[in-house]
Tab-separated table of C-alpha atoms and ligand atoms in Angstrom:
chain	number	residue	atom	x	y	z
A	12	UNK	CA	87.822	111.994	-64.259
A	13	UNK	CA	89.700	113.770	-67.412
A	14	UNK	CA	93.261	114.054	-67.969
A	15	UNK	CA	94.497	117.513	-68.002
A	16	UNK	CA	97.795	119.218	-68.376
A	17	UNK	CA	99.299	120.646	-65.071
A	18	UNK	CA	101.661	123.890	-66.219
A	19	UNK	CA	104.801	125.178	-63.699
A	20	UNK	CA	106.684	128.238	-64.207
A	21	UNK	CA	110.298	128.764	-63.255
A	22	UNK	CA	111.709	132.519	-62.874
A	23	UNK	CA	108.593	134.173	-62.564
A	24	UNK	CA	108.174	132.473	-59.010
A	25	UNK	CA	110.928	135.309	-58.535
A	26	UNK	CA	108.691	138.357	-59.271
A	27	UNK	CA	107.426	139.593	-56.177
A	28	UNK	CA	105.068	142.537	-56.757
A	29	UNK	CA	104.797	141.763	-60.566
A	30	UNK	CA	104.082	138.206	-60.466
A	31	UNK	CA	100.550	138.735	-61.216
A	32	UNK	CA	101.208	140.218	-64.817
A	33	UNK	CA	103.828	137.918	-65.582
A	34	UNK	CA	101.146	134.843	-64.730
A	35	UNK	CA	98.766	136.798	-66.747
A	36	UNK	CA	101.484	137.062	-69.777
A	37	UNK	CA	102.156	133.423	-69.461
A	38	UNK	CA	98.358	132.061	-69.633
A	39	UNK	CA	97.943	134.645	-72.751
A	40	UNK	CA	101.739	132.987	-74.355
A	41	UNK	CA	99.707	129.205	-73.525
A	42	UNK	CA	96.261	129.904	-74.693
A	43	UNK	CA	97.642	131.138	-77.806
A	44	UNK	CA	99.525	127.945	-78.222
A	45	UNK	CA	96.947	126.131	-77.599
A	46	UNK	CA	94.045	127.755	-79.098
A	47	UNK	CA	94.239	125.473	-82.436
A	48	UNK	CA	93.962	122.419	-80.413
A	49	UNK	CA	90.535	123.981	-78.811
A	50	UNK	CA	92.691	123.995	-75.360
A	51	UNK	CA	90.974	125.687	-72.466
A	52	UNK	CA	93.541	127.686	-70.389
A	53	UNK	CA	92.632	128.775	-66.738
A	54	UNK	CA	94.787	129.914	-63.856
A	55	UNK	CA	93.817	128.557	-60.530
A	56	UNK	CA	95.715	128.840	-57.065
A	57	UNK	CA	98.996	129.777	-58.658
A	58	UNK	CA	98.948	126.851	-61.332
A	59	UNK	CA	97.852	127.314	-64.973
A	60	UNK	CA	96.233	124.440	-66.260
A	61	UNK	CA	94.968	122.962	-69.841
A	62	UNK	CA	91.948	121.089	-70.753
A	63	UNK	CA	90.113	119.718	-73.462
A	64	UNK	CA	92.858	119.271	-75.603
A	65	UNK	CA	91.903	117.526	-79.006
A	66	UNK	CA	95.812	116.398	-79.387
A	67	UNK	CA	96.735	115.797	-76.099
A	68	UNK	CA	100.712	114.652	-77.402
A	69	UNK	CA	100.532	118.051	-79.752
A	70	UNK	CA	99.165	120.101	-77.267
A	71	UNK	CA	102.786	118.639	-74.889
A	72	UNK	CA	104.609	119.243	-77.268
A	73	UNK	CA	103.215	123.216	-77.673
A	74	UNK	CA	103.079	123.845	-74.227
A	75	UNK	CA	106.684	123.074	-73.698
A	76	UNK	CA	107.661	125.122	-76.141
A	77	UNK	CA	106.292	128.020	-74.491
A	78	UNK	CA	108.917	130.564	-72.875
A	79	UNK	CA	108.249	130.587	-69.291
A	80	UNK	CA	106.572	127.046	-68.727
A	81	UNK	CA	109.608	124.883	-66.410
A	82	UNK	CA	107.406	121.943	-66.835
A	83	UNK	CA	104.189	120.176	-67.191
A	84	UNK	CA	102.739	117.134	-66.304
A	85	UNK	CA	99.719	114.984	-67.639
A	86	UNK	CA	97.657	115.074	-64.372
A	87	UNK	CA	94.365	113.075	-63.606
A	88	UNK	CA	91.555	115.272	-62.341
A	89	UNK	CA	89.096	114.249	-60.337
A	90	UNK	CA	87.333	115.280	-57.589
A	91	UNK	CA	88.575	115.102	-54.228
A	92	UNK	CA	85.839	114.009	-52.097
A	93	UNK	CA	85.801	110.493	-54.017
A	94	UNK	CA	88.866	109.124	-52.387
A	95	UNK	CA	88.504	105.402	-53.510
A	96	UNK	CA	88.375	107.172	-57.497
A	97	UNK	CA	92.176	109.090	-56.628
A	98	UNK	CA	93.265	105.517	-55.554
A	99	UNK	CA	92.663	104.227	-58.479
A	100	UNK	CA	93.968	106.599	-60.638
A	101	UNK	CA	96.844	106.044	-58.809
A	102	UNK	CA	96.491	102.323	-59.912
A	103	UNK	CA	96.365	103.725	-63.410
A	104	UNK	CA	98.837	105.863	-63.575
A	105	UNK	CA	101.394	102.773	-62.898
A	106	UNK	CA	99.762	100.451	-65.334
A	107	UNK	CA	103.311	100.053	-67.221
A	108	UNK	CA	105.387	100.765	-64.193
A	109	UNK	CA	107.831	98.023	-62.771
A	110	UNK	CA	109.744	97.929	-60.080
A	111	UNK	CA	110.021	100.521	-56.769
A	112	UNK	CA	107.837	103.520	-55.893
A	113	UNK	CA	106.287	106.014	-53.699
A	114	UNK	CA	103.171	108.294	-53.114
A	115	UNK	CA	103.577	111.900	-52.440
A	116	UNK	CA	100.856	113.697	-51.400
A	117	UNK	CA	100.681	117.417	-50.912
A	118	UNK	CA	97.376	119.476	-49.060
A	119	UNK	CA	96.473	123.123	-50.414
A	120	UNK	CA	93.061	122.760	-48.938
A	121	UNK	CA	94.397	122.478	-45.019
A	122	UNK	CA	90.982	121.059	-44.350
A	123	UNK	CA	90.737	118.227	-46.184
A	124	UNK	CA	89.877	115.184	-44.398
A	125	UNK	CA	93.205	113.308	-44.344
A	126	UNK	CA	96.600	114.866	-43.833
A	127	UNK	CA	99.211	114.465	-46.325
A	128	UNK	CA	100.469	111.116	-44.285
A	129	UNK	CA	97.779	109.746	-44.092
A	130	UNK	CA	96.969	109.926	-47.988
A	131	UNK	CA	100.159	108.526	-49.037
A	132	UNK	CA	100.081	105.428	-46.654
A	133	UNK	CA	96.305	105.172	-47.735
A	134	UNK	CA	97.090	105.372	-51.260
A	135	UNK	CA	100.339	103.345	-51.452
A	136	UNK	CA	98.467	100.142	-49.408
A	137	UNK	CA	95.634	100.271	-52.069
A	138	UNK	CA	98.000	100.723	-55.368
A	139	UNK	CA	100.209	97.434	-53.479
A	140	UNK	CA	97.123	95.397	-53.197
A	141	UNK	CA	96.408	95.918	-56.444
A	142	UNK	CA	99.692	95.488	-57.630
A	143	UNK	CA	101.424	93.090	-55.465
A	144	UNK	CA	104.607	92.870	-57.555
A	145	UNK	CA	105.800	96.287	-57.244
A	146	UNK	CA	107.455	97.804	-53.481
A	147	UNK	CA	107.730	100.799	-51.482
A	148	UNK	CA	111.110	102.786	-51.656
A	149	UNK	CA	110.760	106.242	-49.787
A	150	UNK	CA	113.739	107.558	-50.138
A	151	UNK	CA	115.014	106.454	-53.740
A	152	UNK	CA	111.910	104.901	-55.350
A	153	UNK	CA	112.001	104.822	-59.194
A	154	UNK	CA	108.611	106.430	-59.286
A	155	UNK	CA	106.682	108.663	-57.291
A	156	UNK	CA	102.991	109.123	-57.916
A	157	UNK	CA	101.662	112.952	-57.127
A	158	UNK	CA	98.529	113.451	-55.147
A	159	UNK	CA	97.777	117.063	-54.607
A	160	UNK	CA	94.280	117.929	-53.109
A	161	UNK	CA	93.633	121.510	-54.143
A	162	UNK	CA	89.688	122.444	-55.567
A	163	UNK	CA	89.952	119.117	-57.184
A	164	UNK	CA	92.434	116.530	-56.580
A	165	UNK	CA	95.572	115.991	-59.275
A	166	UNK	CA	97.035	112.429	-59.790
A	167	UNK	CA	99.988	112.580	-61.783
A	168	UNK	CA	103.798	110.480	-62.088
A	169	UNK	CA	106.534	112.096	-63.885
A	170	UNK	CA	107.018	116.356	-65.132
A	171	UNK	CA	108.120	116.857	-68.482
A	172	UNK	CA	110.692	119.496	-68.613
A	173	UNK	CA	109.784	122.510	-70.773
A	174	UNK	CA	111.716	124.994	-72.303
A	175	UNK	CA	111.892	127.325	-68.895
A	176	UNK	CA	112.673	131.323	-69.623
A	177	UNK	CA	109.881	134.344	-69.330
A	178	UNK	CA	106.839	134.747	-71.581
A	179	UNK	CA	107.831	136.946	-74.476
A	180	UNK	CA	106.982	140.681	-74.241
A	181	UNK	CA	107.360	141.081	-70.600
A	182	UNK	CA	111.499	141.954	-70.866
A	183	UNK	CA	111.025	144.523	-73.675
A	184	UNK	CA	111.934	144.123	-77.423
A	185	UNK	CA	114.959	143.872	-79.267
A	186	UNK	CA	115.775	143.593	-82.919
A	187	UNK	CA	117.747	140.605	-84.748
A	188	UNK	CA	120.259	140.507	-87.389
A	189	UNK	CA	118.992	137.246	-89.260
A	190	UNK	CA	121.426	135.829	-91.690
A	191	UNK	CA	120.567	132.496	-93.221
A	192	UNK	CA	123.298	131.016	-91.068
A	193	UNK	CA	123.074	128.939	-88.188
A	194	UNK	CA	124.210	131.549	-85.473
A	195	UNK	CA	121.709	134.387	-85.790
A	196	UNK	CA	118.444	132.370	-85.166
A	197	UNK	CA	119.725	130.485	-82.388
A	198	UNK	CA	121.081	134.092	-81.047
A	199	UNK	CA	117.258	135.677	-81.649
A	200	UNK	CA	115.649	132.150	-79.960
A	201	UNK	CA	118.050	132.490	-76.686
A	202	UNK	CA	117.001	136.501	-76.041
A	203	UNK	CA	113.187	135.717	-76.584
A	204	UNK	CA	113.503	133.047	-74.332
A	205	UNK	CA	114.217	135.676	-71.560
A	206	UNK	CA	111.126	137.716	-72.617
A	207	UNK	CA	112.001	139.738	-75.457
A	208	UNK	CA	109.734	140.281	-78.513
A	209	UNK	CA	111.584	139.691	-81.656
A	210	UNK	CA	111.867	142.110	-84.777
A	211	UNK	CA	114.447	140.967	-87.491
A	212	UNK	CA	116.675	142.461	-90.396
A	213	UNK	CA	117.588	140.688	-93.106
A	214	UNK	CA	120.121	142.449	-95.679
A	215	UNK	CA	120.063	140.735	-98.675
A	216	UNK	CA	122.202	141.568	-102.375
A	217	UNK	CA	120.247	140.899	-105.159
A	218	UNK	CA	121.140	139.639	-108.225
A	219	UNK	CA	124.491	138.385	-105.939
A	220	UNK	CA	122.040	137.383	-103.698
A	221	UNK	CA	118.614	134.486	-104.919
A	222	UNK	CA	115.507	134.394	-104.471
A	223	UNK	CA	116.112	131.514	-102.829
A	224	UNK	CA	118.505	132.564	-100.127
A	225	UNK	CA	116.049	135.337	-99.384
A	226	UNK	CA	112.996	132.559	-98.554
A	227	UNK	CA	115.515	130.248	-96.615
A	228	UNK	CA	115.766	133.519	-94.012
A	229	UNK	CA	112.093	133.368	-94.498
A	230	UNK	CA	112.139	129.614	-93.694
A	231	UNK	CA	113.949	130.187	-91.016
A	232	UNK	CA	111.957	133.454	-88.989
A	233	UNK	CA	108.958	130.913	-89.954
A	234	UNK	CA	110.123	127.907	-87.338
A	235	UNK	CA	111.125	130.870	-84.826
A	236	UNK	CA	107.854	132.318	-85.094
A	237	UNK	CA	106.059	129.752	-82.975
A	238	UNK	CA	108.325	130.159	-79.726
A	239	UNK	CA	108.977	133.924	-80.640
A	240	UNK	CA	105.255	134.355	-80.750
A	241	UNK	CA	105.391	135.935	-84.403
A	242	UNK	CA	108.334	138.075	-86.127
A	243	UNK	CA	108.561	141.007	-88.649
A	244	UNK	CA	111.457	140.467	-90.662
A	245	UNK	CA	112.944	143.468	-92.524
A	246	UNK	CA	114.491	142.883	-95.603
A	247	UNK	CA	117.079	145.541	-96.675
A	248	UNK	CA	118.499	146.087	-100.122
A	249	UNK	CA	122.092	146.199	-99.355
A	250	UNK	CA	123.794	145.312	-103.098
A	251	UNK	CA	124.363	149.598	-103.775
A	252	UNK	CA	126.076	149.902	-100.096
A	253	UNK	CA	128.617	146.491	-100.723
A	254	UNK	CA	129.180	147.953	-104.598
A	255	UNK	CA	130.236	151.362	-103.358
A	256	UNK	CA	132.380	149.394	-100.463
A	257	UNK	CA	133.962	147.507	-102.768
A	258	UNK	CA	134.387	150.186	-105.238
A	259	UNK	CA	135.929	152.985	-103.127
A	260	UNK	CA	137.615	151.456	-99.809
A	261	UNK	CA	140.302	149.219	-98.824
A	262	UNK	CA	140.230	145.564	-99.845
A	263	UNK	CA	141.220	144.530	-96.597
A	264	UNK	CA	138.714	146.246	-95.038
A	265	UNK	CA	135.439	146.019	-96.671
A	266	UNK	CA	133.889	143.040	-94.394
A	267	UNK	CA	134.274	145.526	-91.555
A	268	UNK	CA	133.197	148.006	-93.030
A	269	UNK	CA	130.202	146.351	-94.536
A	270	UNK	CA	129.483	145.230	-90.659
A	271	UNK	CA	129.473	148.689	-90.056
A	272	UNK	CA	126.422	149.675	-92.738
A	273	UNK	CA	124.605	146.875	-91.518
A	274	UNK	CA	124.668	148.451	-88.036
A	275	UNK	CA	123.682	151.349	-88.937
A	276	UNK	CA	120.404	149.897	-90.622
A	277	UNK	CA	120.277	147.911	-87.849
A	278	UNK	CA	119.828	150.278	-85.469
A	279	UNK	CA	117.821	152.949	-87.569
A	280	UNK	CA	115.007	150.129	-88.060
A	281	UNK	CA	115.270	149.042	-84.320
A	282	UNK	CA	114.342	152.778	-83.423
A	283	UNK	CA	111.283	152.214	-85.757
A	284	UNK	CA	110.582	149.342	-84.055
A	285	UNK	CA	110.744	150.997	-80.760
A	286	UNK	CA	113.549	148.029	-79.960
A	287	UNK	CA	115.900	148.811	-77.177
A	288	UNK	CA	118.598	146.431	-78.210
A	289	UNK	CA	120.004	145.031	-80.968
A	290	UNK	CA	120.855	141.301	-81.179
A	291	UNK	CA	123.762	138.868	-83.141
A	292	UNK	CA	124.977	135.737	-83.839
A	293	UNK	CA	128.369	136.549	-82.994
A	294	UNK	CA	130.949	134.527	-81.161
A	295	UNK	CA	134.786	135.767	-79.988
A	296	UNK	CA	136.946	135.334	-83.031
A	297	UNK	CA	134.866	132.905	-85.362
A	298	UNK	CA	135.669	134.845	-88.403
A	299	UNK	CA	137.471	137.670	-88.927
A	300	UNK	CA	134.959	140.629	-88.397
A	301	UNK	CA	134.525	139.017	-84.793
A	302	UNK	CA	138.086	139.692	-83.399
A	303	UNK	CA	137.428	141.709	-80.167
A	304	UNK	CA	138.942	144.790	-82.051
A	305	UNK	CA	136.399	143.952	-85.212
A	306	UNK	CA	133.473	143.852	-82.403
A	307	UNK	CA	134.533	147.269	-80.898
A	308	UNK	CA	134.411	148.654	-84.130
A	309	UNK	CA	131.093	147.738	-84.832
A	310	UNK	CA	129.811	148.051	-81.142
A	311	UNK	CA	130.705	151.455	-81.709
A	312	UNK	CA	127.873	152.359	-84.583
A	313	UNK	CA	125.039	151.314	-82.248
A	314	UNK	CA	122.988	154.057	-79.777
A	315	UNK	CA	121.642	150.712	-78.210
A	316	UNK	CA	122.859	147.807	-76.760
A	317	UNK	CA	124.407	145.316	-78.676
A	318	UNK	CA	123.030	141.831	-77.424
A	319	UNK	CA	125.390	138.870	-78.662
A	320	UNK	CA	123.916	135.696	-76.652
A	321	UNK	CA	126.775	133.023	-78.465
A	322	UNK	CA	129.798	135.732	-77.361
A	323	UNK	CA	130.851	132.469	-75.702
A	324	UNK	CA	130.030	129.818	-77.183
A	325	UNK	CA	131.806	127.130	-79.735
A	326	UNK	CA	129.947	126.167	-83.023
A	327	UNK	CA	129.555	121.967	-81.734
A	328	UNK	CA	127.339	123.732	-78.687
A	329	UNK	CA	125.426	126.543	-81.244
A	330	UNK	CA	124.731	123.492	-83.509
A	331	UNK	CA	123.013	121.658	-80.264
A	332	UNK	CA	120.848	124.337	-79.718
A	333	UNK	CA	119.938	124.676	-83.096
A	334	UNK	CA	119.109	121.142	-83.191
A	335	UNK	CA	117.049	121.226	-80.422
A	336	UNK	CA	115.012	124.688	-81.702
A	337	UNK	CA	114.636	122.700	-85.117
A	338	UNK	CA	116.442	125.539	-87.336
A	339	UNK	CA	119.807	124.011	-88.051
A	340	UNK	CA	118.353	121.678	-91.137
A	341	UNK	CA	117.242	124.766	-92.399
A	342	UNK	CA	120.816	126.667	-91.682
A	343	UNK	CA	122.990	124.366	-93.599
A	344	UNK	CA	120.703	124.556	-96.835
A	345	UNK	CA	123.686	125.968	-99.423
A	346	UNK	CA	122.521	129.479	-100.418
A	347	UNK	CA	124.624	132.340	-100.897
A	348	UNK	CA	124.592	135.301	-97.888
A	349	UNK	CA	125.694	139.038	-98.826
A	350	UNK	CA	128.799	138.499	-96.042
A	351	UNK	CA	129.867	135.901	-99.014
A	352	UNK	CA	129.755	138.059	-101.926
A	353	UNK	CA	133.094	140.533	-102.110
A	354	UNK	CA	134.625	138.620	-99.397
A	355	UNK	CA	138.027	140.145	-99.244
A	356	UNK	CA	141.455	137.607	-99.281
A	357	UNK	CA	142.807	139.560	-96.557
A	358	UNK	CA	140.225	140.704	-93.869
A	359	UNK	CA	141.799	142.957	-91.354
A	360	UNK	CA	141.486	140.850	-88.121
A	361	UNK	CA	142.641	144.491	-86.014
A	362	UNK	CA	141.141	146.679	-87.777
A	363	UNK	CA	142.846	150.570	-87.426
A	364	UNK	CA	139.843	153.126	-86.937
A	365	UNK	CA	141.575	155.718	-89.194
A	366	UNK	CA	141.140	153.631	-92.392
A	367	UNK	CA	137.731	152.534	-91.458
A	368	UNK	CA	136.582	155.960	-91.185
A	369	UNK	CA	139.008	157.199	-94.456
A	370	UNK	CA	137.181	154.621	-96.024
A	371	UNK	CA	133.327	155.571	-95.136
A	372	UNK	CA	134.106	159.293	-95.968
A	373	UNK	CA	134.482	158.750	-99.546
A	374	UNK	CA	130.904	156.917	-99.320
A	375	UNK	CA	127.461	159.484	-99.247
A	376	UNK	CA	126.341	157.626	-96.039
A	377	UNK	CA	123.199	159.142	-95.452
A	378	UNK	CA	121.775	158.444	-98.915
A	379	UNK	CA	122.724	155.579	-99.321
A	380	UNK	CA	121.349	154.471	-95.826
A	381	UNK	CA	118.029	156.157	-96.648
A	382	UNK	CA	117.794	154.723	-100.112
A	383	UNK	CA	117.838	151.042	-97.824
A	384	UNK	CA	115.473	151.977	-95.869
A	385	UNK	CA	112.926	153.542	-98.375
A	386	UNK	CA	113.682	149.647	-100.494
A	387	UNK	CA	112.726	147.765	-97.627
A	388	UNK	CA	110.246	145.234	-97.458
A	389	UNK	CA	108.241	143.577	-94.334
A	390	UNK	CA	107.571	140.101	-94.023
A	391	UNK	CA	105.220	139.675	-90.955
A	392	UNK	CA	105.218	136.092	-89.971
W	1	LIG	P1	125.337	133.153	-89.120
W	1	LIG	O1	125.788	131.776	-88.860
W	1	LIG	O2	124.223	133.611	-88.262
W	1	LIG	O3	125.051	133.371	-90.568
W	1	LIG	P2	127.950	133.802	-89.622
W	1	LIG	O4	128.639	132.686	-88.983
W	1	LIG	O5	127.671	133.723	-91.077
W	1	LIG	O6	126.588	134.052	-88.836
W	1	LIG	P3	128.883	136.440	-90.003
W	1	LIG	O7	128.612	136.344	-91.444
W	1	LIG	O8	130.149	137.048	-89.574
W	1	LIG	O9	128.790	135.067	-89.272
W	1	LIG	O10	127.741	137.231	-89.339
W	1	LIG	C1	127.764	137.554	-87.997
W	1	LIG	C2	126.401	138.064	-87.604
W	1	LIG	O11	126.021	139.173	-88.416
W	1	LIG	C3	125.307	137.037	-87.855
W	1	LIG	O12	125.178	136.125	-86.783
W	1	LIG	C4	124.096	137.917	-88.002
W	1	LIG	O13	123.624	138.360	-86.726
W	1	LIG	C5	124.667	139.115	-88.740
W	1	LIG	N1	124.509	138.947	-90.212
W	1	LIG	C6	125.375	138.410	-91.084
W	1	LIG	N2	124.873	138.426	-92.348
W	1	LIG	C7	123.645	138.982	-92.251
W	1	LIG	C8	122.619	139.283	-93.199
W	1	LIG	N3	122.728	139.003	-94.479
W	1	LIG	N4	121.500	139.867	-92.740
W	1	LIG	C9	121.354	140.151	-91.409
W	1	LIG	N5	122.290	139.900	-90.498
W	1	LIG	C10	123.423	139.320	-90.892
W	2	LIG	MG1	128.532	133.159	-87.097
């Protein structure tokens, strides 16, 4: 008998003809994981299981992590023929447990020599004469022990939910806009968890801008990297574009207008990253450059779709998420952002197109766009 971990998948159950290279992404996503732990990874009749983990609590915790995985249970293995042994697993398996359960069996191998029936009345008697104290409850029992007879047979109580999604890199790949905020990572985490691979930009103002600030974003793509399964991060020299901003356009419109340039990077470094969308941490009228007119003009520099995952959402439920994804300790650390420096007293909230554009025609845009992209810098992490 060893104790092994028993993986499910959600969504990819959906995938009719393409199932098998989504199951094939997913045991890749988990042996990678895994593969510091020594975990052996192995897909068998639609099921991907774990063994041989040297941290069996570390390799949980991993596994849950992993976009795609719905759940996963610590499951005795043992083989099937040696009914009396899946008995007392059973036993086992309630060694702490007080109170009301069940048995649920479940037959892949149709020719097993008990029906599913039989095995949980077989199994139940044996774990009550063992443990006299507890009782049968079949339709609301507190626990319910697993038997499933497949090549081997799996003995196992309760699943541990898992983070659910798609592996990442079977829906494409998009490219963040990673402030040192608390928005933009959760934003990044909640597309990759659908699939996407991750690429991020980071526009950062030296001297206006640390050192500092610039390793927080750092810090921060570091803790995605182990769900995102590793992220560039672009960083982008952006002091020259908010001087000349500041310098030649309305006060009340540089923020937009800023947005704007970092758009425009945006989206010439997500063609280089053959990206299909971009992504942000935006959400419908948190500041001032996210008005519904401030997002249209923005929207409007992109040739690719502009993903924005919180559009909905209030800061008390980004701050849960970024809880749970461990980057929001990170995200509150006080360092300066480029949005911060300039800020002007007045943003415009509906921003008139006519004095944006006025505005970005007294700038040399395609210089100074080039001259960010030939200072950029690539972190891969
Ligand atoms: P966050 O909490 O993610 O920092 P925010 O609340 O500070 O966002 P804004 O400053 O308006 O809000 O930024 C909106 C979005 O623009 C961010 O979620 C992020 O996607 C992008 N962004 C802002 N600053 C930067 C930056 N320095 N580098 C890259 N992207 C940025
Ligand atoms: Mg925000």
């Amino acid at each position: 008998m060893r104790e092994i971990l028993q993986v499910r998948f959600g969504e990819i159950f959906l995938k009719g003809s393409n199932r098998p290279y989504f199951m094939r992404m997913l045991v890749e996503r988990i042996r990678n994981a895994v593969k510091e732990l020594n975990g052996h990874v192995w897909l068998s009749d639609s099921r991907v299981y774990v063994s041989d983990l040297t941290d069996m609590d570390e390799g949980i915790r991993k596994v849950s992590k992993v976009f795609g995985v719905h759940s996963l249970c610590r499951s005795l293995e043992l083989p099937k023929d040696d009914f009396n042994a899946i008995c007392e697993a059973a036993v086992q398996l309630v060694e702490d447990h007080h109170g009301t359960f069940k048995v649920n069996a479940r037959r892949s191998d149709k020719r097993y020599f008990m029906d599913s029936p039989s095995i949980n009345m077989e199994v139940g008697h044996y774990v009550l004469e063992k443990r006299p104290d507890l009782t049968v409850d079949v339709h609301n029992p507190e626990l319910t022990i697993s038997v499933e007879i497949r090549d081997q047979a799996y003995v196992y109580t309760k699943p541990i939910m898992a983070v659910g999604g798609m592996p990442v890199g079977t829906n494409g790949r998009a490219t963040l806009l990673l402030s040192g905020g608390i928005d933009s990572p959760v934003a990044g985490w909640m597309i990759a968890k659908r699939g996407v691979s991750m690429s991020a930009v980071h526009f950062n103002s030296p001297p206006y801008t640390s050192e500092r600030a610039k390793e927080k974003v750092l810090d921060l793509a570091r803790i995605l990297s182990e769900s995102l399964c590793g992220i560039k991060v672009h960083v982008v020299p952006f002091t020259d574009i908010q001087m000349q901003i500041h310098e030649k356009c309305h006060p009340d419109y540089t923020t937009i207008i800023m947005r704007r340039y970092m758009m425009r990077l945006a989206n010439a470094i997500a063609h280089k990253e053959r990206a299909q969308a971009l992504v942000t941490g935006e959400s419908i009228g948190q500041v001032a450059s996210q008005t519904m007119q401030a997002l249209t003009c923005t929207d409007e520099i992109a040739d690719i779709p502009v993903f924005r995952p919180l559009i909905g959402l209030d800061k008390v439920e980004i701050i849960d998420i970024a809880n749970k994804i461990g980057t929001y300790e990170t995200s509150i650390l006080p360092y300066e952002d480029c949005c911060t420096v300039f800020t002007p007293r007045h943003p415009a909230t509906k921003p008139k197109m006519e004095i944006i554009l006025e505005g970005e025609s007294k700038l040399d845009t395609e210089a100074l766009i080039q001259a960010a992209l030939d200072g950029t810098v690539v972190y891969d992490l």
